[in-house]
Amino acid sequence: MRRQLRTLSKTAADRVAKHLVAAGRLMEEDPEAALAHANAARRDGARLGVVREACGLTAYAAGRFEQALAELRAARRLTGSLEYVPVMADSERGLGRPERALELAASVDRSELDPATRAELLIVESGARRDLGQAAAALAVLDGPELRGRSTGTSVARIRYAYADILEELGRLDEAAEWFARAAAADVDEETDAEERLAALG
């Protein structure tokens, strides 16, 4: 971020940095305010990938999916990063376009993704299949090394949680309970409500 900000004047860089920090702090509790700060940073830093990323992520958090797509496409052009693809694909879902989400997911070489980004893309792809009423295909998307490995962490927990959620939707409650339990065991940072979902299944 500092390297990119050095391309601006000191006054503009300071102003942009303050808006980016505010956007980051507010994104979870007040996404609309976070988006306003990101948009303010964009006025001075529209050519910076980090600014367009902030605009895209805060727009996504605020449910402004058209803006999120536009900003993240720009960020991807500026940085060459693939880490935005899951959010872009989920924005397509948010706009009611699951087919486009699947096309976007299929357009990237997954071997080039880091494990966390690959896991998020699997979850989004599975969600798009569910949007299309393809529950069995949604399960198949998630059924891989990330699901059945021995590692823990938020990404593993989220994949297992999504898998359990589909099983519950299909009425396969014993299997759903097993995978909610596995999600809870992997969720060392307590990012999901897997334990509560497990308890609700009895």
mmCIF file with all atom_site columns, C-alpha atoms in Angstrom:
data_model
loop_
_atom_site.group_PDB
_atom_site.id
_atom_site.type_symbol
_atom_site.label_atom_id
_atom_site.label_alt_id
_atom_site.label_comp_id
_atom_site.label_asym_id
_atom_site.label_entity_id
_atom_site.label_seq_id
_atom_site.pdbx_PDB_ins_code
_atom_site.Cartn_x
_atom_site.Cartn_y
_atom_site.Cartn_z
_atom_site.occupancy
_atom_site.B_iso_or_equiv
_atom_site.pdbx_formal_charge
_atom_site.auth_seq_id
_atom_site.auth_comp_id
_atom_site.auth_asym_id
_atom_site.auth_atom_id
_atom_site.pdbx_PDB_model_num
ATOM 1   C CA . MET A 1 1   ? 0.000   0.000   0.000   1.00 0.00 ? 1   MET A CA 1
ATOM 2   C CA . ARG A 1 2   ? 2.796   2.421   0.911   1.00 0.00 ? 2   ARG A CA 1
ATOM 3   C CA . ARG A 1 3   ? 4.568   1.680   -2.362  1.00 0.00 ? 3   ARG A CA 1
ATOM 4   C CA . GLN A 1 4   ? 1.434   2.542   -4.332  1.00 0.00 ? 4   GLN A CA 1
ATOM 5   C CA . LEU A 1 5   ? 0.733   5.663   -2.277  1.00 0.00 ? 5   LEU A CA 1
ATOM 6   C CA . ARG A 1 6   ? 4.206   7.011   -3.042  1.00 0.00 ? 6   ARG A CA 1
ATOM 7   C CA . THR A 1 7   ? 3.024   7.662   -6.599  1.00 0.00 ? 7   THR A CA 1
ATOM 8   C CA . LEU A 1 8   ? 0.766   10.440  -5.228  1.00 0.00 ? 8   LEU A CA 1
ATOM 9   C CA . SER A 1 9   ? 1.703   13.785  -3.748  1.00 0.00 ? 9   SER A CA 1
ATOM 10  C CA . LYS A 1 10  ? 2.271   13.678  0.005   1.00 0.00 ? 10  LYS A CA 1
ATOM 11  C CA . THR A 1 11  ? -0.951  15.576  0.689   1.00 0.00 ? 11  THR A CA 1
ATOM 12  C CA . ALA A 1 12  ? -3.021  13.306  -1.541  1.00 0.00 ? 12  ALA A CA 1
ATOM 13  C CA . ALA A 1 13  ? -1.316  10.162  -0.185  1.00 0.00 ? 13  ALA A CA 1
ATOM 14  C CA . ASP A 1 14  ? -2.091  11.172  3.401   1.00 0.00 ? 14  ASP A CA 1
ATOM 15  C CA . ARG A 1 15  ? -5.707  11.867  2.512   1.00 0.00 ? 15  ARG A CA 1
ATOM 16  C CA . VAL A 1 16  ? -6.120  8.565   0.661   1.00 0.00 ? 16  VAL A CA 1
ATOM 17  C CA . ALA A 1 17  ? -4.429  6.598   3.457   1.00 0.00 ? 17  ALA A CA 1
ATOM 18  C CA . LYS A 1 18  ? -6.755  8.043   6.097   1.00 0.00 ? 18  LYS A CA 1
ATOM 19  C CA . HIS A 1 19  ? -9.833  7.149   4.049   1.00 0.00 ? 19  HIS A CA 1
ATOM 20  C CA . LEU A 1 20  ? -8.541  3.605   3.444   1.00 0.00 ? 20  LEU A CA 1
ATOM 21  C CA . VAL A 1 21  ? -7.901  3.054   7.152   1.00 0.00 ? 21  VAL A CA 1
ATOM 22  C CA . ALA A 1 22  ? -11.387 4.340   8.002   1.00 0.00 ? 22  ALA A CA 1
ATOM 23  C CA . ALA A 1 23  ? -12.932 2.105   5.333   1.00 0.00 ? 23  ALA A CA 1
ATOM 24  C CA . GLY A 1 24  ? -11.144 -0.941  6.735   1.00 0.00 ? 24  GLY A CA 1
ATOM 25  C CA . ARG A 1 25  ? -12.252 -0.207  10.276  1.00 0.00 ? 25  ARG A CA 1
ATOM 26  C CA . LEU A 1 26  ? -15.879 0.409   9.351   1.00 0.00 ? 26  LEU A CA 1
ATOM 27  C CA . MET A 1 27  ? -16.454 -2.326  6.778   1.00 0.00 ? 27  MET A CA 1
ATOM 28  C CA . GLU A 1 28  ? -18.020 -4.887  9.131   1.00 0.00 ? 28  GLU A CA 1
ATOM 29  C CA . GLU A 1 29  ? -20.016 -2.565  11.394  1.00 0.00 ? 29  GLU A CA 1
ATOM 30  C CA . ASP A 1 30  ? -21.104 0.086   8.859   1.00 0.00 ? 30  ASP A CA 1
ATOM 31  C CA . PRO A 1 31  ? -20.461 -0.940  5.243   1.00 0.00 ? 31  PRO A CA 1
ATOM 32  C CA . GLU A 1 32  ? -22.167 2.127   3.793   1.00 0.00 ? 32  GLU A CA 1
ATOM 33  C CA . ALA A 1 33  ? -19.870 4.457   5.745   1.00 0.00 ? 33  ALA A CA 1
ATOM 34  C CA . ALA A 1 34  ? -16.898 2.311   4.740   1.00 0.00 ? 34  ALA A CA 1
ATOM 35  C CA . LEU A 1 35  ? -17.929 2.626   1.087   1.00 0.00 ? 35  LEU A CA 1
ATOM 36  C CA . ALA A 1 36  ? -18.190 6.403   1.433   1.00 0.00 ? 36  ALA A CA 1
ATOM 37  C CA . HIS A 1 37  ? -14.592 6.517   2.690   1.00 0.00 ? 37  HIS A CA 1
ATOM 38  C CA . ALA A 1 38  ? -13.396 4.207   -0.088  1.00 0.00 ? 38  ALA A CA 1
ATOM 39  C CA . ASN A 1 39  ? -15.139 6.371   -2.687  1.00 0.00 ? 39  ASN A CA 1
ATOM 40  C CA . ALA A 1 40  ? -13.481 9.445   -1.161  1.00 0.00 ? 40  ALA A CA 1
ATOM 41  C CA . ALA A 1 41  ? -10.086 7.721   -1.486  1.00 0.00 ? 41  ALA A CA 1
ATOM 42  C CA . ARG A 1 42  ? -10.931 6.997   -5.131  1.00 0.00 ? 42  ARG A CA 1
ATOM 43  C CA . ARG A 1 43  ? -11.124 10.720  -5.920  1.00 0.00 ? 43  ARG A CA 1
ATOM 44  C CA . ASP A 1 44  ? -7.362  11.051  -5.408  1.00 0.00 ? 44  ASP A CA 1
ATOM 45  C CA . GLY A 1 45  ? -6.271  7.471   -6.048  1.00 0.00 ? 45  GLY A CA 1
ATOM 46  C CA . ALA A 1 46  ? -8.363  6.008   -8.863  1.00 0.00 ? 46  ALA A CA 1
ATOM 47  C CA . ARG A 1 47  ? -5.229  4.666   -10.568 1.00 0.00 ? 47  ARG A CA 1
ATOM 48  C CA . LEU A 1 48  ? -4.116  2.690   -7.517  1.00 0.00 ? 48  LEU A CA 1
ATOM 49  C CA . GLY A 1 49  ? -5.013  -0.982  -7.270  1.00 0.00 ? 49  GLY A CA 1
ATOM 50  C CA . VAL A 1 50  ? -5.314  -0.832  -3.487  1.00 0.00 ? 50  VAL A CA 1
ATOM 51  C CA . VAL A 1 51  ? -7.903  1.956   -3.752  1.00 0.00 ? 51  VAL A CA 1
ATOM 52  C CA . ARG A 1 52  ? -9.998  0.154   -6.365  1.00 0.00 ? 52  ARG A CA 1
ATOM 53  C CA . GLU A 1 53  ? -9.794  -3.003  -4.235  1.00 0.00 ? 53  GLU A CA 1
ATOM 54  C CA . ALA A 1 54  ? -11.089 -1.086  -1.211  1.00 0.00 ? 54  ALA A CA 1
ATOM 55  C CA . CYS A 1 55  ? -13.934 0.351   -3.279  1.00 0.00 ? 55  CYS A CA 1
ATOM 56  C CA . GLY A 1 56  ? -14.838 -3.091  -4.577  1.00 0.00 ? 56  GLY A CA 1
ATOM 57  C CA . LEU A 1 57  ? -14.752 -4.859  -1.235  1.00 0.00 ? 57  LEU A CA 1
ATOM 58  C CA . THR A 1 58  ? -16.712 -2.166  0.599   1.00 0.00 ? 58  THR A CA 1
ATOM 59  C CA . ALA A 1 59  ? -19.280 -2.021  -2.222  1.00 0.00 ? 59  ALA A CA 1
ATOM 60  C CA . TYR A 1 60  ? -19.643 -5.806  -1.937  1.00 0.00 ? 60  TYR A CA 1
ATOM 61  C CA . ALA A 1 61  ? -20.089 -5.553  1.839   1.00 0.00 ? 61  ALA A CA 1
ATOM 62  C CA . ALA A 1 62  ? -22.769 -2.900  1.289   1.00 0.00 ? 62  ALA A CA 1
ATOM 63  C CA . GLY A 1 63  ? -24.600 -5.070  -1.261  1.00 0.00 ? 63  GLY A CA 1
ATOM 64  C CA . ARG A 1 64  ? -23.700 -2.769  -4.186  1.00 0.00 ? 64  ARG A CA 1
ATOM 65  C CA . PHE A 1 65  ? -22.804 -5.633  -6.476  1.00 0.00 ? 65  PHE A CA 1
ATOM 66  C CA . GLU A 1 66  ? -22.613 -3.739  -9.784  1.00 0.00 ? 66  GLU A CA 1
ATOM 67  C CA . GLN A 1 67  ? -20.105 -1.305  -8.294  1.00 0.00 ? 67  GLN A CA 1
ATOM 68  C CA . ALA A 1 68  ? -18.212 -4.147  -6.630  1.00 0.00 ? 68  ALA A CA 1
ATOM 69  C CA . LEU A 1 69  ? -17.773 -5.885  -9.991  1.00 0.00 ? 69  LEU A CA 1
ATOM 70  C CA . ALA A 1 70  ? -16.622 -2.728  -11.763 1.00 0.00 ? 70  ALA A CA 1
ATOM 71  C CA . GLU A 1 71  ? -14.123 -1.805  -9.063  1.00 0.00 ? 71  GLU A CA 1
ATOM 72  C CA . LEU A 1 72  ? -12.710 -5.311  -8.658  1.00 0.00 ? 72  LEU A CA 1
ATOM 73  C CA . ARG A 1 73  ? -12.317 -5.695  -12.419 1.00 0.00 ? 73  ARG A CA 1
ATOM 74  C CA . ALA A 1 74  ? -10.280 -2.494  -12.351 1.00 0.00 ? 74  ALA A CA 1
ATOM 75  C CA . ALA A 1 75  ? -8.254  -3.719  -9.370  1.00 0.00 ? 75  ALA A CA 1
ATOM 76  C CA . ARG A 1 76  ? -7.536  -6.967  -11.172 1.00 0.00 ? 76  ARG A CA 1
ATOM 77  C CA . ARG A 1 77  ? -6.349  -5.091  -14.273 1.00 0.00 ? 77  ARG A CA 1
ATOM 78  C CA . LEU A 1 78  ? -4.110  -2.844  -12.180 1.00 0.00 ? 78  LEU A CA 1
ATOM 79  C CA . THR A 1 79  ? -2.602  -5.552  -9.967  1.00 0.00 ? 79  THR A CA 1
ATOM 80  C CA . GLY A 1 80  ? -2.926  -8.788  -11.932 1.00 0.00 ? 80  GLY A CA 1
ATOM 81  C CA . SER A 1 81  ? -4.181  -10.462 -8.754  1.00 0.00 ? 81  SER A CA 1
ATOM 82  C CA . LEU A 1 82  ? -6.664  -13.335 -8.845  1.00 0.00 ? 82  LEU A CA 1
ATOM 83  C CA . GLU A 1 83  ? -7.675  -12.972 -5.198  1.00 0.00 ? 83  GLU A CA 1
ATOM 84  C CA . TYR A 1 84  ? -10.703 -10.867 -6.167  1.00 0.00 ? 84  TYR A CA 1
ATOM 85  C CA . VAL A 1 85  ? -12.290 -13.581 -8.325  1.00 0.00 ? 85  VAL A CA 1
ATOM 86  C CA . PRO A 1 86  ? -14.403 -15.221 -5.558  1.00 0.00 ? 86  PRO A CA 1
ATOM 87  C CA . VAL A 1 87  ? -15.910 -11.854 -4.557  1.00 0.00 ? 87  VAL A CA 1
ATOM 88  C CA . MET A 1 88  ? -16.524 -10.989 -8.198  1.00 0.00 ? 88  MET A CA 1
ATOM 89  C CA . ALA A 1 89  ? -18.239 -14.333 -8.777  1.00 0.00 ? 89  ALA A CA 1
ATOM 90  C CA . ASP A 1 90  ? -20.343 -13.911 -5.640  1.00 0.00 ? 90  ASP A CA 1
ATOM 91  C CA . SER A 1 91  ? -21.312 -10.424 -6.823  1.00 0.00 ? 91  SER A CA 1
ATOM 92  C CA . GLU A 1 92  ? -22.650 -12.054 -9.989  1.00 0.00 ? 92  GLU A CA 1
ATOM 93  C CA . ARG A 1 93  ? -24.731 -14.300 -7.728  1.00 0.00 ? 93  ARG A CA 1
ATOM 94  C CA . GLY A 1 94  ? -25.912 -11.228 -5.831  1.00 0.00 ? 94  GLY A CA 1
ATOM 95  C CA . LEU A 1 95  ? -27.155 -9.812  -9.133  1.00 0.00 ? 95  LEU A CA 1
ATOM 96  C CA . GLY A 1 96  ? -29.086 -13.013 -9.829  1.00 0.00 ? 96  GLY A CA 1
ATOM 97  C CA . ARG A 1 97  ? -26.613 -14.297 -12.421 1.00 0.00 ? 97  ARG A CA 1
ATOM 98  C CA . PRO A 1 98  ? -25.347 -17.667 -11.145 1.00 0.00 ? 98  PRO A CA 1
ATOM 99  C CA . GLU A 1 99  ? -24.414 -18.787 -14.663 1.00 0.00 ? 99  GLU A CA 1
ATOM 100 C CA . ARG A 1 100 ? -22.008 -15.859 -14.967 1.00 0.00 ? 100 ARG A CA 1
ATOM 101 C CA . ALA A 1 101 ? -20.590 -16.722 -11.554 1.00 0.00 ? 101 ALA A CA 1
ATOM 102 C CA . LEU A 1 102 ? -19.842 -20.235 -12.814 1.00 0.00 ? 102 LEU A CA 1
ATOM 103 C CA . GLU A 1 103 ? -18.282 -18.895 -16.017 1.00 0.00 ? 103 GLU A CA 1
ATOM 104 C CA . LEU A 1 104 ? -16.012 -16.607 -14.005 1.00 0.00 ? 104 LEU A CA 1
ATOM 105 C CA . ALA A 1 105 ? -15.040 -19.428 -11.639 1.00 0.00 ? 105 ALA A CA 1
ATOM 106 C CA . ALA A 1 106 ? -14.166 -21.637 -14.609 1.00 0.00 ? 106 ALA A CA 1
ATOM 107 C CA . SER A 1 107 ? -12.072 -18.916 -16.251 1.00 0.00 ? 107 SER A CA 1
ATOM 108 C CA . VAL A 1 108 ? -9.178  -19.017 -13.776 1.00 0.00 ? 108 VAL A CA 1
ATOM 109 C CA . ASP A 1 109 ? -6.356  -21.514 -13.343 1.00 0.00 ? 109 ASP A CA 1
ATOM 110 C CA . ARG A 1 110 ? -6.932  -22.794 -9.808  1.00 0.00 ? 110 ARG A CA 1
ATOM 111 C CA . SER A 1 111 ? -3.312  -23.866 -9.468  1.00 0.00 ? 111 SER A CA 1
ATOM 112 C CA . GLU A 1 112 ? -2.459  -20.158 -9.427  1.00 0.00 ? 112 GLU A CA 1
ATOM 113 C CA . LEU A 1 113 ? -4.733  -19.449 -6.438  1.00 0.00 ? 113 LEU A CA 1
ATOM 114 C CA . ASP A 1 114 ? -3.579  -19.482 -2.837  1.00 0.00 ? 114 ASP A CA 1
ATOM 115 C CA . PRO A 1 115 ? -5.417  -22.009 -0.612  1.00 0.00 ? 115 PRO A CA 1
ATOM 116 C CA . ALA A 1 116 ? -7.742  -19.455 0.990   1.00 0.00 ? 116 ALA A CA 1
ATOM 117 C CA . THR A 1 117 ? -8.788  -17.957 -2.359  1.00 0.00 ? 117 THR A CA 1
ATOM 118 C CA . ARG A 1 118 ? -9.274  -21.426 -3.858  1.00 0.00 ? 118 ARG A CA 1
ATOM 119 C CA . ALA A 1 119 ? -11.494 -22.403 -0.917  1.00 0.00 ? 119 ALA A CA 1
ATOM 120 C CA . GLU A 1 120 ? -13.626 -19.275 -1.250  1.00 0.00 ? 120 GLU A CA 1
ATOM 121 C CA . LEU A 1 121 ? -14.044 -19.873 -4.972  1.00 0.00 ? 121 LEU A CA 1
ATOM 122 C CA . LEU A 1 122 ? -15.243 -23.430 -4.283  1.00 0.00 ? 122 LEU A CA 1
ATOM 123 C CA . ILE A 1 123 ? -17.834 -22.098 -1.828  1.00 0.00 ? 123 ILE A CA 1
ATOM 124 C CA . VAL A 1 124 ? -19.070 -19.496 -4.309  1.00 0.00 ? 124 VAL A CA 1
ATOM 125 C CA . GLU A 1 125 ? -19.201 -22.041 -7.132  1.00 0.00 ? 125 GLU A CA 1
ATOM 126 C CA . SER A 1 126 ? -21.159 -24.415 -4.919  1.00 0.00 ? 126 SER A CA 1
ATOM 127 C CA . GLY A 1 127 ? -23.527 -21.593 -3.990  1.00 0.00 ? 127 GLY A CA 1
ATOM 128 C CA . ALA A 1 128 ? -24.126 -20.825 -7.668  1.00 0.00 ? 128 ALA A CA 1
ATOM 129 C CA . ARG A 1 129 ? -25.043 -24.470 -8.249  1.00 0.00 ? 129 ARG A CA 1
ATOM 130 C CA . ARG A 1 130 ? -27.531 -24.234 -5.373  1.00 0.00 ? 130 ARG A CA 1
ATOM 131 C CA . ASP A 1 131 ? -28.971 -21.054 -6.904  1.00 0.00 ? 131 ASP A CA 1
ATOM 132 C CA . LEU A 1 132 ? -29.659 -23.112 -10.025 1.00 0.00 ? 132 LEU A CA 1
ATOM 133 C CA . GLY A 1 133 ? -31.343 -25.874 -8.009  1.00 0.00 ? 133 GLY A CA 1
ATOM 134 C CA . GLN A 1 134 ? -28.425 -28.265 -8.501  1.00 0.00 ? 134 GLN A CA 1
ATOM 135 C CA . ALA A 1 135 ? -27.886 -29.436 -4.917  1.00 0.00 ? 135 ALA A CA 1
ATOM 136 C CA . ALA A 1 136 ? -26.084 -32.654 -5.868  1.00 0.00 ? 136 ALA A CA 1
ATOM 137 C CA . ALA A 1 137 ? -23.666 -30.715 -8.071  1.00 0.00 ? 137 ALA A CA 1
ATOM 138 C CA . ALA A 1 138 ? -23.179 -28.192 -5.262  1.00 0.00 ? 138 ALA A CA 1
ATOM 139 C CA . LEU A 1 139 ? -22.095 -31.026 -2.961  1.00 0.00 ? 139 LEU A CA 1
ATOM 140 C CA . ALA A 1 140 ? -19.751 -32.446 -5.584  1.00 0.00 ? 140 ALA A CA 1
ATOM 141 C CA . VAL A 1 141 ? -17.997 -29.079 -5.999  1.00 0.00 ? 141 VAL A CA 1
ATOM 142 C CA . LEU A 1 142 ? -17.039 -29.077 -2.314  1.00 0.00 ? 142 LEU A CA 1
ATOM 143 C CA . ASP A 1 143 ? -16.087 -32.755 -2.057  1.00 0.00 ? 143 ASP A CA 1
ATOM 144 C CA . GLY A 1 144 ? -12.321 -32.610 -2.402  1.00 0.00 ? 144 GLY A CA 1
ATOM 145 C CA . PRO A 1 145 ? -9.050  -32.409 -0.461  1.00 0.00 ? 145 PRO A CA 1
ATOM 146 C CA . GLU A 1 146 ? -10.042 -29.138 1.211   1.00 0.00 ? 146 GLU A CA 1
ATOM 147 C CA . LEU A 1 147 ? -13.154 -30.828 2.647   1.00 0.00 ? 147 LEU A CA 1
ATOM 148 C CA . ARG A 1 148 ? -11.672 -34.141 3.753   1.00 0.00 ? 148 ARG A CA 1
ATOM 149 C CA . GLY A 1 149 ? -8.127  -33.184 4.743   1.00 0.00 ? 149 GLY A CA 1
ATOM 150 C CA . ARG A 1 150 ? -6.847  -32.980 8.300   1.00 0.00 ? 150 ARG A CA 1
ATOM 151 C CA . SER A 1 151 ? -6.029  -29.275 8.334   1.00 0.00 ? 151 SER A CA 1
ATOM 152 C CA . THR A 1 152 ? -7.958  -26.697 10.339  1.00 0.00 ? 152 THR A CA 1
ATOM 153 C CA . GLY A 1 153 ? -8.675  -23.003 9.941   1.00 0.00 ? 153 GLY A CA 1
ATOM 154 C CA . THR A 1 154 ? -11.364 -20.692 8.657   1.00 0.00 ? 154 THR A CA 1
ATOM 155 C CA . SER A 1 155 ? -11.260 -21.855 5.021   1.00 0.00 ? 155 SER A CA 1
ATOM 156 C CA . VAL A 1 156 ? -11.600 -25.538 5.935   1.00 0.00 ? 156 VAL A CA 1
ATOM 157 C CA . ALA A 1 157 ? -14.351 -24.753 8.427   1.00 0.00 ? 157 ALA A CA 1
ATOM 158 C CA . ARG A 1 158 ? -16.276 -22.718 5.848   1.00 0.00 ? 158 ARG A CA 1
ATOM 159 C CA . ILE A 1 159 ? -16.105 -25.471 3.229   1.00 0.00 ? 159 ILE A CA 1
ATOM 160 C CA . ARG A 1 160 ? -17.297 -28.084 5.727   1.00 0.00 ? 160 ARG A CA 1
ATOM 161 C CA . TYR A 1 161 ? -20.031 -25.756 6.935   1.00 0.00 ? 161 TYR A CA 1
ATOM 162 C CA . ALA A 1 162 ? -21.287 -25.183 3.382   1.00 0.00 ? 162 ALA A CA 1
ATOM 163 C CA . TYR A 1 163 ? -21.210 -28.935 2.757   1.00 0.00 ? 163 TYR A CA 1
ATOM 164 C CA . ALA A 1 164 ? -23.211 -29.616 5.941   1.00 0.00 ? 164 ALA A CA 1
ATOM 165 C CA . ASP A 1 165 ? -25.718 -26.904 5.046   1.00 0.00 ? 165 ASP A CA 1
ATOM 166 C CA . ILE A 1 166 ? -26.460 -28.560 1.700   1.00 0.00 ? 166 ILE A CA 1
ATOM 167 C CA . LEU A 1 167 ? -26.806 -31.970 3.360   1.00 0.00 ? 167 LEU A CA 1
ATOM 168 C CA . GLU A 1 168 ? -29.339 -30.509 5.784   1.00 0.00 ? 168 GLU A CA 1
ATOM 169 C CA . GLU A 1 169 ? -31.260 -28.965 2.893   1.00 0.00 ? 169 GLU A CA 1
ATOM 170 C CA . LEU A 1 170 ? -31.378 -32.406 1.265   1.00 0.00 ? 170 LEU A CA 1
ATOM 171 C CA . GLY A 1 171 ? -32.739 -33.951 4.452   1.00 0.00 ? 171 GLY A CA 1
ATOM 172 C CA . ARG A 1 172 ? -29.583 -35.996 5.123   1.00 0.00 ? 172 ARG A CA 1
ATOM 173 C CA . LEU A 1 173 ? -29.531 -34.924 8.745   1.00 0.00 ? 173 LEU A CA 1
ATOM 174 C CA . ASP A 1 174 ? -27.136 -37.489 10.223  1.00 0.00 ? 174 ASP A CA 1
ATOM 175 C CA . GLU A 1 175 ? -24.523 -36.607 7.614   1.00 0.00 ? 175 GLU A CA 1
ATOM 176 C CA . ALA A 1 176 ? -25.205 -32.900 8.115   1.00 0.00 ? 176 ALA A CA 1
ATOM 177 C CA . ALA A 1 177 ? -24.594 -33.282 11.847  1.00 0.00 ? 177 ALA A CA 1
ATOM 178 C CA . GLU A 1 178 ? -21.311 -35.074 11.170  1.00 0.00 ? 178 GLU A CA 1
ATOM 179 C CA . TRP A 1 179 ? -20.065 -32.284 8.910   1.00 0.00 ? 179 TRP A CA 1
ATOM 180 C CA . PHE A 1 180 ? -21.238 -29.477 11.180  1.00 0.00 ? 180 PHE A CA 1
ATOM 181 C CA . ALA A 1 181 ? -19.221 -31.223 13.917  1.00 0.00 ? 181 ALA A CA 1
ATOM 182 C CA . ARG A 1 182 ? -16.199 -31.389 11.614  1.00 0.00 ? 182 ARG A CA 1
ATOM 183 C CA . ALA A 1 183 ? -16.665 -27.728 10.708  1.00 0.00 ? 183 ALA A CA 1
ATOM 184 C CA . ALA A 1 184 ? -16.778 -26.771 14.376  1.00 0.00 ? 184 ALA A CA 1
ATOM 185 C CA . ALA A 1 185 ? -13.619 -28.782 15.063  1.00 0.00 ? 185 ALA A CA 1
ATOM 186 C CA . ALA A 1 186 ? -11.770 -26.967 12.256  1.00 0.00 ? 186 ALA A CA 1
ATOM 187 C CA . ASP A 1 187 ? -13.112 -23.536 13.201  1.00 0.00 ? 187 ASP A CA 1
ATOM 188 C CA . VAL A 1 188 ? -10.328 -22.508 15.584  1.00 0.00 ? 188 VAL A CA 1
ATOM 189 C CA . ASP A 1 189 ? -11.130 -18.801 15.093  1.00 0.00 ? 189 ASP A CA 1
ATOM 190 C CA . GLU A 1 190 ? -14.883 -19.314 15.660  1.00 0.00 ? 190 GLU A CA 1
ATOM 191 C CA . GLU A 1 191 ? -15.856 -17.683 12.368  1.00 0.00 ? 191 GLU A CA 1
ATOM 192 C CA . THR A 1 192 ? -18.962 -19.854 11.846  1.00 0.00 ? 192 THR A CA 1
ATOM 193 C CA . ASP A 1 193 ? -21.961 -20.891 13.939  1.00 0.00 ? 193 ASP A CA 1
ATOM 194 C CA . ALA A 1 194 ? -21.289 -24.578 13.256  1.00 0.00 ? 194 ALA A CA 1
ATOM 195 C CA . GLU A 1 195 ? -21.688 -25.545 16.909  1.00 0.00 ? 195 GLU A CA 1
ATOM 196 C CA . GLU A 1 196 ? -25.101 -23.877 17.083  1.00 0.00 ? 196 GLU A CA 1
ATOM 197 C CA . ARG A 1 197 ? -26.218 -25.570 13.856  1.00 0.00 ? 197 ARG A CA 1
ATOM 198 C CA . LEU A 1 198 ? -25.053 -28.918 15.251  1.00 0.00 ? 198 LEU A CA 1
ATOM 199 C CA . ALA A 1 199 ? -26.953 -28.352 18.491  1.00 0.00 ? 199 ALA A CA 1
ATOM 200 C CA . ALA A 1 200 ? -30.086 -27.448 16.530  1.00 0.00 ? 200 ALA A CA 1
ATOM 201 C CA . LEU A 1 201 ? -29.912 -30.824 14.809  1.00 0.00 ? 201 LEU A CA 1
ATOM 202 C CA . GLY A 1 202 ? -29.920 -32.500 18.204  1.00 0.00 ? 202 GLY A CA 1
#
